[in-house]
Amino acid sequence: MPEIFREQGFRFFVFPNDHGPPHVHVVKDGFAVVLMLGGTSTQPRVLRNARMPDHWARQALKILGRRQDEALRAWEAIHD
């Protein structure tokens, strides 16, 4: 599972054999959340929260919002 970046203790991954829509898996301290990537006019959003505390999930969304172009490029590179 390729890690695409780390920030503030969060690790962001894109799985090679995963399904659409484009999304990232985020882990921190044993907790996980799946965030759907936004587009040019939409922000990322929570697709599935696997017991990650809500304040961490919101923090991960903010990070992804700033870096979603990078995440989308990684998704496309891994899934092309």
PDB file of N, CA, C and O in Angstrom:
ATOM      1  N   MET A   1       0.841  -1.166   0.000  1.00  0.00           N
ATOM      2  CA  MET A   1       0.000   0.000   0.000  1.00  0.00           C
ATOM      3  C   MET A   1       0.886   1.229   0.000  1.00  0.00           C
ATOM      4  O   MET A   1       1.587   1.478   0.970  1.00  0.00           O
ATOM      5  N   PRO A   2       0.895   1.963  -1.096  1.00  0.00           N
ATOM      6  CA  PRO A   2       1.760   3.139  -1.193  1.00  0.00           C
ATOM      7  C   PRO A   2       1.302   4.293  -0.298  1.00  0.00           C
ATOM      8  O   PRO A   2       0.155   4.718  -0.357  1.00  0.00           O
ATOM      9  N   GLU A   3       2.221   4.745   0.531  1.00  0.00           N
ATOM     10  CA  GLU A   3       1.969   5.939   1.330  1.00  0.00           C
ATOM     11  C   GLU A   3       2.248   7.134   0.433  1.00  0.00           C
ATOM     12  O   GLU A   3       3.311   7.217  -0.174  1.00  0.00           O
ATOM     13  N   ILE A   4       1.287   8.053   0.349  1.00  0.00           N
ATOM     14  CA  ILE A   4       1.490   9.196  -0.545  1.00  0.00           C
ATOM     15  C   ILE A   4       2.054  10.405   0.187  1.00  0.00           C
ATOM     16  O   ILE A   4       2.769  11.193  -0.405  1.00  0.00           O
ATOM     17  N   PHE A   5       1.717  10.563   1.471  1.00  0.00           N
ATOM     18  CA  PHE A   5       2.359  11.592   2.289  1.00  0.00           C
ATOM     19  C   PHE A   5       1.993  11.398   3.756  1.00  0.00           C
ATOM     20  O   PHE A   5       1.075  10.647   4.086  1.00  0.00           O
ATOM     21  N   ARG A   6       2.758  12.109   4.604  1.00  0.00           N
ATOM     22  CA  ARG A   6       2.514  12.151   6.052  1.00  0.00           C
ATOM     23  C   ARG A   6       2.451  13.608   6.471  1.00  0.00           C
ATOM     24  O   ARG A   6       3.186  14.441   5.950  1.00  0.00           O
ATOM     25  N   GLU A   7       1.590  13.860   7.442  1.00  0.00           N
ATOM     26  CA  GLU A   7       1.525  15.213   7.996  1.00  0.00           C
ATOM     27  C   GLU A   7       0.840  15.152   9.352  1.00  0.00           C
ATOM     28  O   GLU A   7      -0.207  14.498   9.498  1.00  0.00           O
ATOM     29  N   GLN A   8       1.407  15.812  10.331  1.00  0.00           N
ATOM     30  CA  GLN A   8       0.846  15.932  11.676  1.00  0.00           C
ATOM     31  C   GLN A   8       0.469  14.571  12.281  1.00  0.00           C
ATOM     32  O   GLN A   8      -0.545  14.454  12.965  1.00  0.00           O
ATOM     33  N   GLY A   9       1.263  13.560  12.025  1.00  0.00           N
ATOM     34  CA  GLY A   9       1.005  12.238  12.580  1.00  0.00           C
ATOM     35  C   GLY A   9       0.050  11.387  11.771  1.00  0.00           C
ATOM     36  O   GLY A   9      -0.166  10.218  12.092  1.00  0.00           O
ATOM     37  N   PHE A  10      -0.544  11.953  10.728  1.00  0.00           N
ATOM     38  CA  PHE A  10      -1.445  11.214   9.846  1.00  0.00           C
ATOM     39  C   PHE A  10      -0.639  10.628   8.693  1.00  0.00           C
ATOM     40  O   PHE A  10       0.245  11.286   8.159  1.00  0.00           O
ATOM     41  N   ARG A  11      -0.993   9.411   8.297  1.00  0.00           N
ATOM     42  CA  ARG A  11      -0.376   8.766   7.131  1.00  0.00           C
ATOM     43  C   ARG A  11      -1.478   8.548   6.106  1.00  0.00           C
ATOM     44  O   ARG A  11      -2.520   7.968   6.417  1.00  0.00           O
ATOM     45  N   PHE A  12      -1.245   9.016   4.886  1.00  0.00           N
ATOM     46  CA  PHE A  12      -2.234   8.958   3.809  1.00  0.00           C
ATOM     47  C   PHE A  12      -1.789   7.918   2.789  1.00  0.00           C
ATOM     48  O   PHE A  12      -0.658   7.972   2.314  1.00  0.00           O
ATOM     49  N   PHE A  13      -2.697   6.985   2.451  1.00  0.00           N
ATOM     50  CA  PHE A  13      -2.393   5.877   1.554  1.00  0.00           C
ATOM     51  C   PHE A  13      -3.396   5.790   0.410  1.00  0.00           C
ATOM     52  O   PHE A  13      -4.560   6.153   0.574  1.00  0.00           O
ATOM     53  N   VAL A  14      -2.932   5.246  -0.713  1.00  0.00           N
ATOM     54  CA  VAL A  14      -3.802   4.842  -1.817  1.00  0.00           C
ATOM     55  C   VAL A  14      -3.478   3.376  -2.087  1.00  0.00           C
ATOM     56  O   VAL A  14      -2.315   3.033  -2.301  1.00  0.00           O
ATOM     57  N   PHE A  15      -4.474   2.525  -2.045  1.00  0.00           N
ATOM     58  CA  PHE A  15      -4.269   1.098  -2.292  1.00  0.00           C
ATOM     59  C   PHE A  15      -4.307   0.830  -3.793  1.00  0.00           C
ATOM     60  O   PHE A  15      -5.206   1.302  -4.488  1.00  0.00           O
ATOM     61  N   PRO A  16      -3.368   0.035  -4.315  1.00  0.00           N
ATOM     62  CA  PRO A  16      -3.274  -0.209  -5.763  1.00  0.00           C
ATOM     63  C   PRO A  16      -4.483  -0.902  -6.374  1.00  0.00           C
ATOM     64  O   PRO A  16      -4.889  -0.560  -7.467  1.00  0.00           O
ATOM     65  N   ASN A  17      -5.053  -1.864  -5.711  1.00  0.00           N
ATOM     66  CA  ASN A  17      -6.178  -2.626  -6.295  1.00  0.00           C
ATOM     67  C   ASN A  17      -7.515  -2.206  -5.703  1.00  0.00           C
ATOM     68  O   ASN A  17      -8.413  -3.028  -5.556  1.00  0.00           O
ATOM     69  N   ASP A  18      -7.645  -0.946  -5.365  1.00  0.00           N
ATOM     70  CA  ASP A  18      -8.861  -0.446  -4.723  1.00  0.00           C
ATOM     71  C   ASP A  18      -9.884  -0.003  -5.759  1.00  0.00           C
ATOM     72  O   ASP A  18      -9.588   0.136  -6.933  1.00  0.00           O
ATOM     73  N   HIS A  19     -11.073   0.231  -5.307  1.00  0.00           N
ATOM     74  CA  HIS A  19     -12.216   0.620  -6.138  1.00  0.00           C
ATOM     75  C   HIS A  19     -12.344   2.142  -6.185  1.00  0.00           C
ATOM     76  O   HIS A  19     -11.743   2.845  -5.383  1.00  0.00           O
ATOM     77  N   GLY A  20     -13.120   2.639  -7.124  1.00  0.00           N
ATOM     78  CA  GLY A  20     -13.472   4.058  -7.169  1.00  0.00           C
ATOM     79  C   GLY A  20     -14.642   4.296  -6.254  1.00  0.00           C
ATOM     80  O   GLY A  20     -15.230   3.351  -5.760  1.00  0.00           O
ATOM     81  N   PRO A  21     -14.993   5.516  -6.035  1.00  0.00           N
ATOM     82  CA  PRO A  21     -14.402   6.761  -6.521  1.00  0.00           C
ATOM     83  C   PRO A  21     -13.038   7.010  -5.860  1.00  0.00           C
ATOM     84  O   PRO A  21     -12.721   6.386  -4.843  1.00  0.00           O
ATOM     85  N   PRO A  22     -12.263   7.927  -6.425  1.00  0.00           N
ATOM     86  CA  PRO A  22     -10.943   8.221  -5.860  1.00  0.00           C
ATOM     87  C   PRO A  22     -11.034   8.608  -4.382  1.00  0.00           C
ATOM     88  O   PRO A  22     -11.835   9.464  -3.994  1.00  0.00           O
ATOM     89  N   HIS A  23     -10.225   7.939  -3.578  1.00  0.00           N
ATOM     90  CA  HIS A  23     -10.229   8.184  -2.141  1.00  0.00           C
ATOM     91  C   HIS A  23      -8.872   7.803  -1.555  1.00  0.00           C
ATOM     92  O   HIS A  23      -8.057   7.176  -2.214  1.00  0.00           O
ATOM     93  N   VAL A  24      -8.649   8.219  -0.308  1.00  0.00           N
ATOM     94  CA  VAL A  24      -7.436   7.863   0.418  1.00  0.00           C
ATOM     95  C   VAL A  24      -7.819   7.232   1.749  1.00  0.00           C
ATOM     96  O   VAL A  24      -8.884   7.511   2.302  1.00  0.00           O
ATOM     97  N   HIS A  25      -6.945   6.387   2.224  1.00  0.00           N
ATOM     98  CA  HIS A  25      -7.066   5.789   3.547  1.00  0.00           C
ATOM     99  C   HIS A  25      -6.103   6.557   4.438  1.00  0.00           C
ATOM    100  O   HIS A  25      -4.950   6.790   4.061  1.00  0.00           O
ATOM    101  N   VAL A  26      -6.570   6.951   5.612  1.00  0.00           N
ATOM    102  CA  VAL A  26      -5.753   7.747   6.521  1.00  0.00           C
ATOM    103  C   VAL A  26      -5.701   7.028   7.869  1.00  0.00           C
ATOM    104  O   VAL A  26      -6.733   6.600   8.381  1.00  0.00           O
ATOM    105  N   VAL A  27      -4.501   6.899   8.420  1.00  0.00           N
ATOM    106  CA  VAL A  27      -4.347   6.266   9.728  1.00  0.00           C
ATOM    107  C   VAL A  27      -3.541   7.173  10.651  1.00  0.00           C
ATOM    108  O   VAL A  27      -2.681   7.949  10.212  1.00  0.00           O
ATOM    109  N   LYS A  28      -3.891   7.065  11.932  1.00  0.00           N
ATOM    110  CA  LYS A  28      -3.151   7.763  12.988  1.00  0.00           C
ATOM    111  C   LYS A  28      -3.373   7.000  14.280  1.00  0.00           C
ATOM    112  O   LYS A  28      -4.518   6.761  14.670  1.00  0.00           O
ATOM    113  N   ASP A  29      -2.289   6.605  14.917  1.00  0.00           N
ATOM    114  CA  ASP A  29      -2.346   5.939  16.223  1.00  0.00           C
ATOM    115  C   ASP A  29      -3.341   4.781  16.270  1.00  0.00           C
ATOM    116  O   ASP A  29      -4.074   4.616  17.240  1.00  0.00           O
ATOM    117  N   GLY A  30      -3.395   3.978  15.209  1.00  0.00           N
ATOM    118  CA  GLY A  30      -4.261   2.804  15.188  1.00  0.00           C
ATOM    119  C   GLY A  30      -5.693   3.065  14.767  1.00  0.00           C
ATOM    120  O   GLY A  30      -6.492   2.136  14.688  1.00  0.00           O
ATOM    121  N   PHE A  31      -6.041   4.303  14.499  1.00  0.00           N
ATOM    122  CA  PHE A  31      -7.382   4.653  14.031  1.00  0.00           C
ATOM    123  C   PHE A  31      -7.330   4.921  12.532  1.00  0.00           C
ATOM    124  O   PHE A  31      -6.290   5.312  12.011  1.00  0.00           O
ATOM    125  N   ALA A  32      -8.459   4.726  11.852  1.00  0.00           N
ATOM    126  CA  ALA A  32      -8.485   4.897  10.397  1.00  0.00           C
ATOM    127  C   ALA A  32      -9.754   5.595   9.950  1.00  0.00           C
ATOM    128  O   ALA A  32     -10.808   5.490  10.587  1.00  0.00           O
ATOM    129  N   VAL A  33      -9.623   6.293   8.829  1.00  0.00           N
ATOM    130  CA  VAL A  33     -10.755   6.928   8.167  1.00  0.00           C
ATOM    131  C   VAL A  33     -10.480   6.866   6.667  1.00  0.00           C
ATOM    132  O   VAL A  33      -9.321   6.873   6.242  1.00  0.00           O
ATOM    133  N   VAL A  34     -11.541   6.771   5.884  1.00  0.00           N
ATOM    134  CA  VAL A  34     -11.433   6.788   4.425  1.00  0.00           C
ATOM    135  C   VAL A  34     -12.050   8.101   3.958  1.00  0.00           C
ATOM    136  O   VAL A  34     -13.203   8.405   4.290  1.00  0.00           O
ATOM    137  N   LEU A  35     -11.271   8.864   3.198  1.00  0.00           N
ATOM    138  CA  LEU A  35     -11.717  10.176   2.725  1.00  0.00           C
ATOM    139  C   LEU A  35     -11.817  10.173   1.214  1.00  0.00           C
ATOM    140  O   LEU A  35     -10.868   9.804   0.519  1.00  0.00           O
ATOM    141  N   MET A  36     -12.980  10.584   0.708  1.00  0.00           N
ATOM    142  CA  MET A  36     -13.158  10.708  -0.729  1.00  0.00           C
ATOM    143  C   MET A  36     -12.522  12.009  -1.177  1.00  0.00           C
ATOM    144  O   MET A  36     -12.679  13.045  -0.527  1.00  0.00           O
ATOM    145  N   LEU A  37     -11.794  11.931  -2.285  1.00  0.00           N
ATOM    146  CA  LEU A  37     -11.154  13.123  -2.829  1.00  0.00           C
ATOM    147  C   LEU A  37     -12.198  14.032  -3.453  1.00  0.00           C
ATOM    148  O   LEU A  37     -13.162  13.563  -4.051  1.00  0.00           O
ATOM    149  N   GLY A  38     -11.985  15.321  -3.316  1.00  0.00           N
ATOM    150  CA  GLY A  38     -12.853  16.284  -3.961  1.00  0.00           C
ATOM    151  C   GLY A  38     -12.385  16.537  -5.388  1.00  0.00           C
ATOM    152  O   GLY A  38     -11.458  15.903  -5.880  1.00  0.00           O
ATOM    153  N   GLY A  39     -13.043  17.459  -6.012  1.00  0.00           N
ATOM    154  CA  GLY A  39     -12.678  17.839  -7.373  1.00  0.00           C
ATOM    155  C   GLY A  39     -12.377  19.312  -7.423  1.00  0.00           C
ATOM    156  O   GLY A  39     -12.123  19.946  -6.404  1.00  0.00           O
ATOM    157  N   THR A  40     -12.446  19.885  -8.610  1.00  0.00           N
ATOM    158  CA  THR A  40     -12.127  21.305  -8.759  1.00  0.00           C
ATOM    159  C   THR A  40     -13.127  22.192  -8.025  1.00  0.00           C
ATOM    160  O   THR A  40     -12.786  23.269  -7.585  1.00  0.00           O
ATOM    161  N   SER A  41     -14.361  21.719  -7.872  1.00  0.00           N
ATOM    162  CA  SER A  41     -15.364  22.549  -7.202  1.00  0.00           C
ATOM    163  C   SER A  41     -15.933  21.897  -5.945  1.00  0.00           C
ATOM    164  O   SER A  41     -16.880  22.409  -5.365  1.00  0.00           O
ATOM    165  N   THR A  42     -15.357  20.772  -5.516  1.00  0.00           N
ATOM    166  CA  THR A  42     -15.851  20.096  -4.315  1.00  0.00           C
ATOM    167  C   THR A  42     -14.702  19.796  -3.367  1.00  0.00           C
ATOM    168  O   THR A  42     -13.571  19.597  -3.789  1.00  0.00           O
ATOM    169  N   GLN A  43     -15.026  19.782  -2.110  1.00  0.00           N
ATOM    170  CA  GLN A  43     -14.041  19.476  -1.076  1.00  0.00           C
ATOM    171  C   GLN A  43     -14.066  17.979  -0.762  1.00  0.00           C
ATOM    172  O   GLN A  43     -15.077  17.304  -0.987  1.00  0.00           O
ATOM    173  N   PRO A  44     -12.969  17.453  -0.215  1.00  0.00           N
ATOM    174  CA  PRO A  44     -12.973  16.059   0.234  1.00  0.00           C
ATOM    175  C   PRO A  44     -14.029  15.871   1.323  1.00  0.00           C
ATOM    176  O   PRO A  44     -14.417  16.832   1.995  1.00  0.00           O
ATOM    177  N   ARG A  45     -14.454  14.625   1.503  1.00  0.00           N
ATOM    178  CA  ARG A  45     -15.427  14.328   2.550  1.00  0.00           C
ATOM    179  C   ARG A  45     -15.158  12.938   3.100  1.00  0.00           C
ATOM    180  O   ARG A  45     -14.484  12.125   2.481  1.00  0.00           O
ATOM    181  N   VAL A  46     -15.718  12.679   4.278  1.00  0.00           N
ATOM    182  CA  VAL A  46     -15.553  11.374   4.906  1.00  0.00           C
ATOM    183  C   VAL A  46     -16.416  10.365   4.154  1.00  0.00           C
ATOM    184  O   VAL A  46     -17.611  10.570   3.959  1.00  0.00           O
ATOM    185  N   LEU A  47     -15.793   9.292   3.719  1.00  0.00           N
ATOM    186  CA  LEU A  47     -16.504   8.196   3.065  1.00  0.00           C
ATOM    187  C   LEU A  47     -16.860   7.131   4.094  1.00  0.00           C
ATOM    188  O   LEU A  47     -17.966   6.607   4.100  1.00  0.00           O
ATOM    189  N   ARG A  48     -15.908   6.821   4.998  1.00  0.00           N
ATOM    190  CA  ARG A  48     -16.150   5.833   6.044  1.00  0.00           C
ATOM    191  C   ARG A  48     -15.180   6.095   7.189  1.00  0.00           C
ATOM    192  O   ARG A  48     -13.976   6.216   6.987  1.00  0.00           O
ATOM    193  N   ASN A  49     -15.719   6.172   8.388  1.00  0.00           N
ATOM    194  CA  ASN A  49     -14.883   6.389   9.564  1.00  0.00           C
ATOM    195  C   ASN A  49     -14.806   5.098  10.362  1.00  0.00           C
ATOM    196  O   ASN A  49     -15.821   4.589  10.822  1.00  0.00           O
ATOM    197  N   ALA A  50     -13.588   4.574  10.487  1.00  0.00           N
ATOM    198  CA  ALA A  50     -13.359   3.345  11.240  1.00  0.00           C
ATOM    199  C   ALA A  50     -12.892   3.700  12.651  1.00  0.00           C
ATOM    200  O   ALA A  50     -11.761   3.431  13.038  1.00  0.00           O
ATOM    201  N   ARG A  51     -13.746   4.376  13.387  1.00  0.00           N
ATOM    202  CA  ARG A  51     -13.543   4.705  14.800  1.00  0.00           C
ATOM    203  C   ARG A  51     -12.481   5.769  15.069  1.00  0.00           C
ATOM    204  O   ARG A  51     -12.032   5.917  16.200  1.00  0.00           O
ATOM    205  N   MET A  52     -12.078   6.518  14.048  1.00  0.00           N
ATOM    206  CA  MET A  52     -11.160   7.629  14.298  1.00  0.00           C
ATOM    207  C   MET A  52     -11.943   8.731  15.010  1.00  0.00           C
ATOM    208  O   MET A  52     -13.074   9.033  14.618  1.00  0.00           O
ATOM    209  N   PRO A  53     -11.380   9.324  16.066  1.00  0.00           N
ATOM    210  CA  PRO A  53     -12.074  10.434  16.729  1.00  0.00           C
ATOM    211  C   PRO A  53     -12.442  11.530  15.725  1.00  0.00           C
ATOM    212  O   PRO A  53     -11.665  11.849  14.820  1.00  0.00           O
ATOM    213  N   ASP A  54     -13.624  12.091  15.895  1.00  0.00           N
ATOM    214  CA  ASP A  54     -14.129  13.080  14.938  1.00  0.00           C
ATOM    215  C   ASP A  54     -13.187  14.269  14.756  1.00  0.00           C
ATOM    216  O   ASP A  54     -13.022  14.753  13.640  1.00  0.00           O
ATOM    217  N   HIS A  55     -12.566  14.741  15.827  1.00  0.00           N
ATOM    218  CA  HIS A  55     -11.672  15.903  15.676  1.00  0.00           C
ATOM    219  C   HIS A  55     -10.451  15.543  14.837  1.00  0.00           C
ATOM    220  O   HIS A  55      -9.952  16.381  14.094  1.00  0.00           O
ATOM    221  N   TRP A  56      -9.990  14.309  14.893  1.00  0.00           N
ATOM    222  CA  TRP A  56      -8.892  13.883  14.032  1.00  0.00           C
ATOM    223  C   TRP A  56      -9.354  13.749  12.592  1.00  0.00           C
ATOM    224  O   TRP A  56      -8.639  14.108  11.667  1.00  0.00           O
ATOM    225  N   ALA A  57     -10.556  13.202  12.399  1.00  0.00           N
ATOM    226  CA  ALA A  57     -11.085  13.072  11.032  1.00  0.00           C
ATOM    227  C   ALA A  57     -11.216  14.453  10.391  1.00  0.00           C
ATOM    228  O   ALA A  57     -10.869  14.635   9.219  1.00  0.00           O
ATOM    229  N   ARG A  58     -11.683  15.436  11.152  1.00  0.00           N
ATOM    230  CA  ARG A  58     -11.784  16.806  10.619  1.00  0.00           C
ATOM    231  C   ARG A  58     -10.407  17.371  10.292  1.00  0.00           C
ATOM    232  O   ARG A  58     -10.219  18.037   9.279  1.00  0.00           O
ATOM    233  N   GLN A  59      -9.434  17.075  11.143  1.00  0.00           N
ATOM    234  CA  GLN A  59      -8.065  17.542  10.900  1.00  0.00           C
ATOM    235  C   GLN A  59      -7.502  16.894   9.627  1.00  0.00           C
ATOM    236  O   GLN A  59      -6.875  17.562   8.804  1.00  0.00           O
ATOM    237  N   ALA A  60      -7.748  15.599   9.451  1.00  0.00           N
ATOM    238  CA  ALA A  60      -7.295  14.898   8.238  1.00  0.00           C
ATOM    239  C   ALA A  60      -7.960  15.492   7.001  1.00  0.00           C
ATOM    240  O   ALA A  60      -7.313  15.648   5.958  1.00  0.00           O
ATOM    241  N   LEU A  61      -9.245  15.843   7.103  1.00  0.00           N
ATOM    242  CA  LEU A  61      -9.945  16.479   5.975  1.00  0.00           C
ATOM    243  C   LEU A  61      -9.300  17.814   5.611  1.00  0.00           C
ATOM    244  O   LEU A  61      -9.157  18.136   4.428  1.00  0.00           O
ATOM    245  N   LYS A  62      -8.914  18.590   6.600  1.00  0.00           N
ATOM    246  CA  LYS A  62      -8.268  19.879   6.332  1.00  0.00           C
ATOM    247  C   LYS A  62      -6.940  19.674   5.609  1.00  0.00           C
ATOM    248  O   LYS A  62      -6.625  20.393   4.660  1.00  0.00           O
ATOM    249  N   ILE A  63      -6.172  18.706   6.083  1.00  0.00           N
ATOM    250  CA  ILE A  63      -4.889  18.415   5.430  1.00  0.00           C
ATOM    251  C   ILE A  63      -5.137  17.995   3.986  1.00  0.00           C
ATOM    252  O   ILE A  63      -4.488  18.491   3.057  1.00  0.00           O
ATOM    253  N   LEU A  64      -6.070  17.074   3.789  1.00  0.00           N
ATOM    254  CA  LEU A  64      -6.367  16.598   2.439  1.00  0.00           C
ATOM    255  C   LEU A  64      -6.890  17.733   1.563  1.00  0.00           C
ATOM    256  O   LEU A  64      -6.565  17.806   0.381  1.00  0.00           O
ATOM    257  N   GLY A  65      -7.685  18.618   2.124  1.00  0.00           N
ATOM    258  CA  GLY A  65      -8.185  19.758   1.359  1.00  0.00           C
ATOM    259  C   GLY A  65      -7.058  20.597   0.785  1.00  0.00           C
ATOM    260  O   GLY A  65      -7.133  21.070  -0.346  1.00  0.00           O
ATOM    261  N   ARG A  66      -5.994  20.773   1.560  1.00  0.00           N
ATOM    262  CA  ARG A  66      -4.830  21.539   1.094  1.00  0.00           C
ATOM    263  C   ARG A  66      -4.003  20.760   0.079  1.00  0.00           C
ATOM    264  O   ARG A  66      -3.323  21.356  -0.751  1.00  0.00           O
ATOM    265  N   ARG A  67      -4.051  19.430   0.176  1.00  0.00           N
ATOM    266  CA  ARG A  67      -3.149  18.615  -0.638  1.00  0.00           C
ATOM    267  C   ARG A  67      -3.904  17.687  -1.594  1.00  0.00           C
ATOM    268  O   ARG A  67      -3.341  16.715  -2.085  1.00  0.00           O
ATOM    269  N   GLN A  68      -5.173  18.025  -1.878  1.00  0.00           N
ATOM    270  CA  GLN A  68      -5.953  17.086  -2.678  1.00  0.00           C
ATOM    271  C   GLN A  68      -5.455  16.948  -4.114  1.00  0.00           C
ATOM    272  O   GLN A  68      -5.579  15.873  -4.694  1.00  0.00           O
ATOM    273  N   ASP A  69      -4.855  17.980  -4.686  1.00  0.00           N
ATOM    274  CA  ASP A  69      -4.276  17.839  -6.036  1.00  0.00           C
ATOM    275  C   ASP A  69      -3.185  16.773  -6.033  1.00  0.00           C
ATOM    276  O   ASP A  69      -3.128  15.924  -6.921  1.00  0.00           O
ATOM    277  N   GLU A  70      -2.345  16.823  -5.027  1.00  0.00           N
ATOM    278  CA  GLU A  70      -1.279  15.828  -4.879  1.00  0.00           C
ATOM    279  C   GLU A  70      -1.866  14.418  -4.699  1.00  0.00           C
ATOM    280  O   GLU A  70      -1.401  13.456  -5.308  1.00  0.00           O
ATOM    281  N   ALA A  71      -2.905  14.307  -3.878  1.00  0.00           N
ATOM    282  CA  ALA A  71      -3.536  13.010  -3.635  1.00  0.00           C
ATOM    283  C   ALA A  71      -4.209  12.484  -4.895  1.00  0.00           C
ATOM    284  O   ALA A  71      -4.132  11.290  -5.199  1.00  0.00           O
ATOM    285  N   LEU A  72      -4.862  13.352  -5.640  1.00  0.00           N
ATOM    286  CA  LEU A  72      -5.528  12.923  -6.874  1.00  0.00           C
ATOM    287  C   LEU A  72      -4.499  12.469  -7.914  1.00  0.00           C
ATOM    288  O   LEU A  72      -4.713  11.465  -8.592  1.00  0.00           O
ATOM    289  N   ARG A  73      -3.388  13.176  -8.006  1.00  0.00           N
ATOM    290  CA  ARG A  73      -2.319  12.735  -8.927  1.00  0.00           C
ATOM    291  C   ARG A  73      -1.800  11.351  -8.528  1.00  0.00           C
ATOM    292  O   ARG A  73      -1.570  10.492  -9.374  1.00  0.00           O
ATOM    293  N   ALA A  74      -1.645  11.126  -7.226  1.00  0.00           N
ATOM    294  CA  ALA A  74      -1.183   9.814  -6.758  1.00  0.00           C
ATOM    295  C   ALA A  74      -2.215   8.738  -7.085  1.00  0.00           C
ATOM    296  O   ALA A  74      -1.859   7.655  -7.541  1.00  0.00           O
ATOM    297  N   TRP A  75      -3.495   9.010  -6.838  1.00  0.00           N
ATOM    298  CA  TRP A  75      -4.559   8.059  -7.156  1.00  0.00           C
ATOM    299  C   TRP A  75      -4.494   7.685  -8.644  1.00  0.00           C
ATOM    300  O   TRP A  75      -4.516   6.522  -9.001  1.00  0.00           O
ATOM    301  N   GLU A  76      -4.417   8.698  -9.498  1.00  0.00           N
ATOM    302  CA  GLU A  76      -4.401   8.444 -10.945  1.00  0.00           C
ATOM    303  C   GLU A  76      -3.150   7.695 -11.368  1.00  0.00           C
ATOM    304  O   GLU A  76      -3.222   6.788 -12.200  1.00  0.00           O
ATOM    305  N   ALA A  77      -1.999   8.018 -10.796  1.00  0.00           N
ATOM    306  CA  ALA A  77      -0.755   7.311 -11.154  1.00  0.00           C
ATOM    307  C   ALA A  77      -0.818   5.843 -10.747  1.00  0.00           C
ATOM    308  O   ALA A  77      -0.351   4.972 -11.471  1.00  0.00           O
ATOM    309  N   ILE A  78      -1.407   5.568  -9.598  1.00  0.00           N
ATOM    310  CA  ILE A  78      -1.479   4.191  -9.103  1.00  0.00           C
ATOM    311  C   ILE A  78      -2.552   3.381  -9.837  1.00  0.00           C
ATOM    312  O   ILE A  78      -2.398   2.171 -10.034  1.00  0.00           O
ATOM    313  N   HIS A  79      -3.613   4.037 -10.295  1.00  0.00           N
ATOM    314  CA  HIS A  79      -4.737   3.314 -10.907  1.00  0.00           C
ATOM    315  C   HIS A  79      -4.779   3.385 -12.429  1.00  0.00           C
ATOM    316  O   HIS A  79      -5.728   2.900 -13.042  1.00  0.00           O
ATOM    317  N   ASP A  80      -3.792   3.997 -13.065  1.00  0.00           N
ATOM    318  CA  ASP A  80      -3.761   4.015 -14.547  1.00  0.00           C
ATOM    319  C   ASP A  80      -3.124   2.786 -15.093  1.00  0.00           C
ATOM    320  O   ASP A  80      -2.486   2.018 -14.498  1.00  0.00           O
TER     321      ASP A  80
END
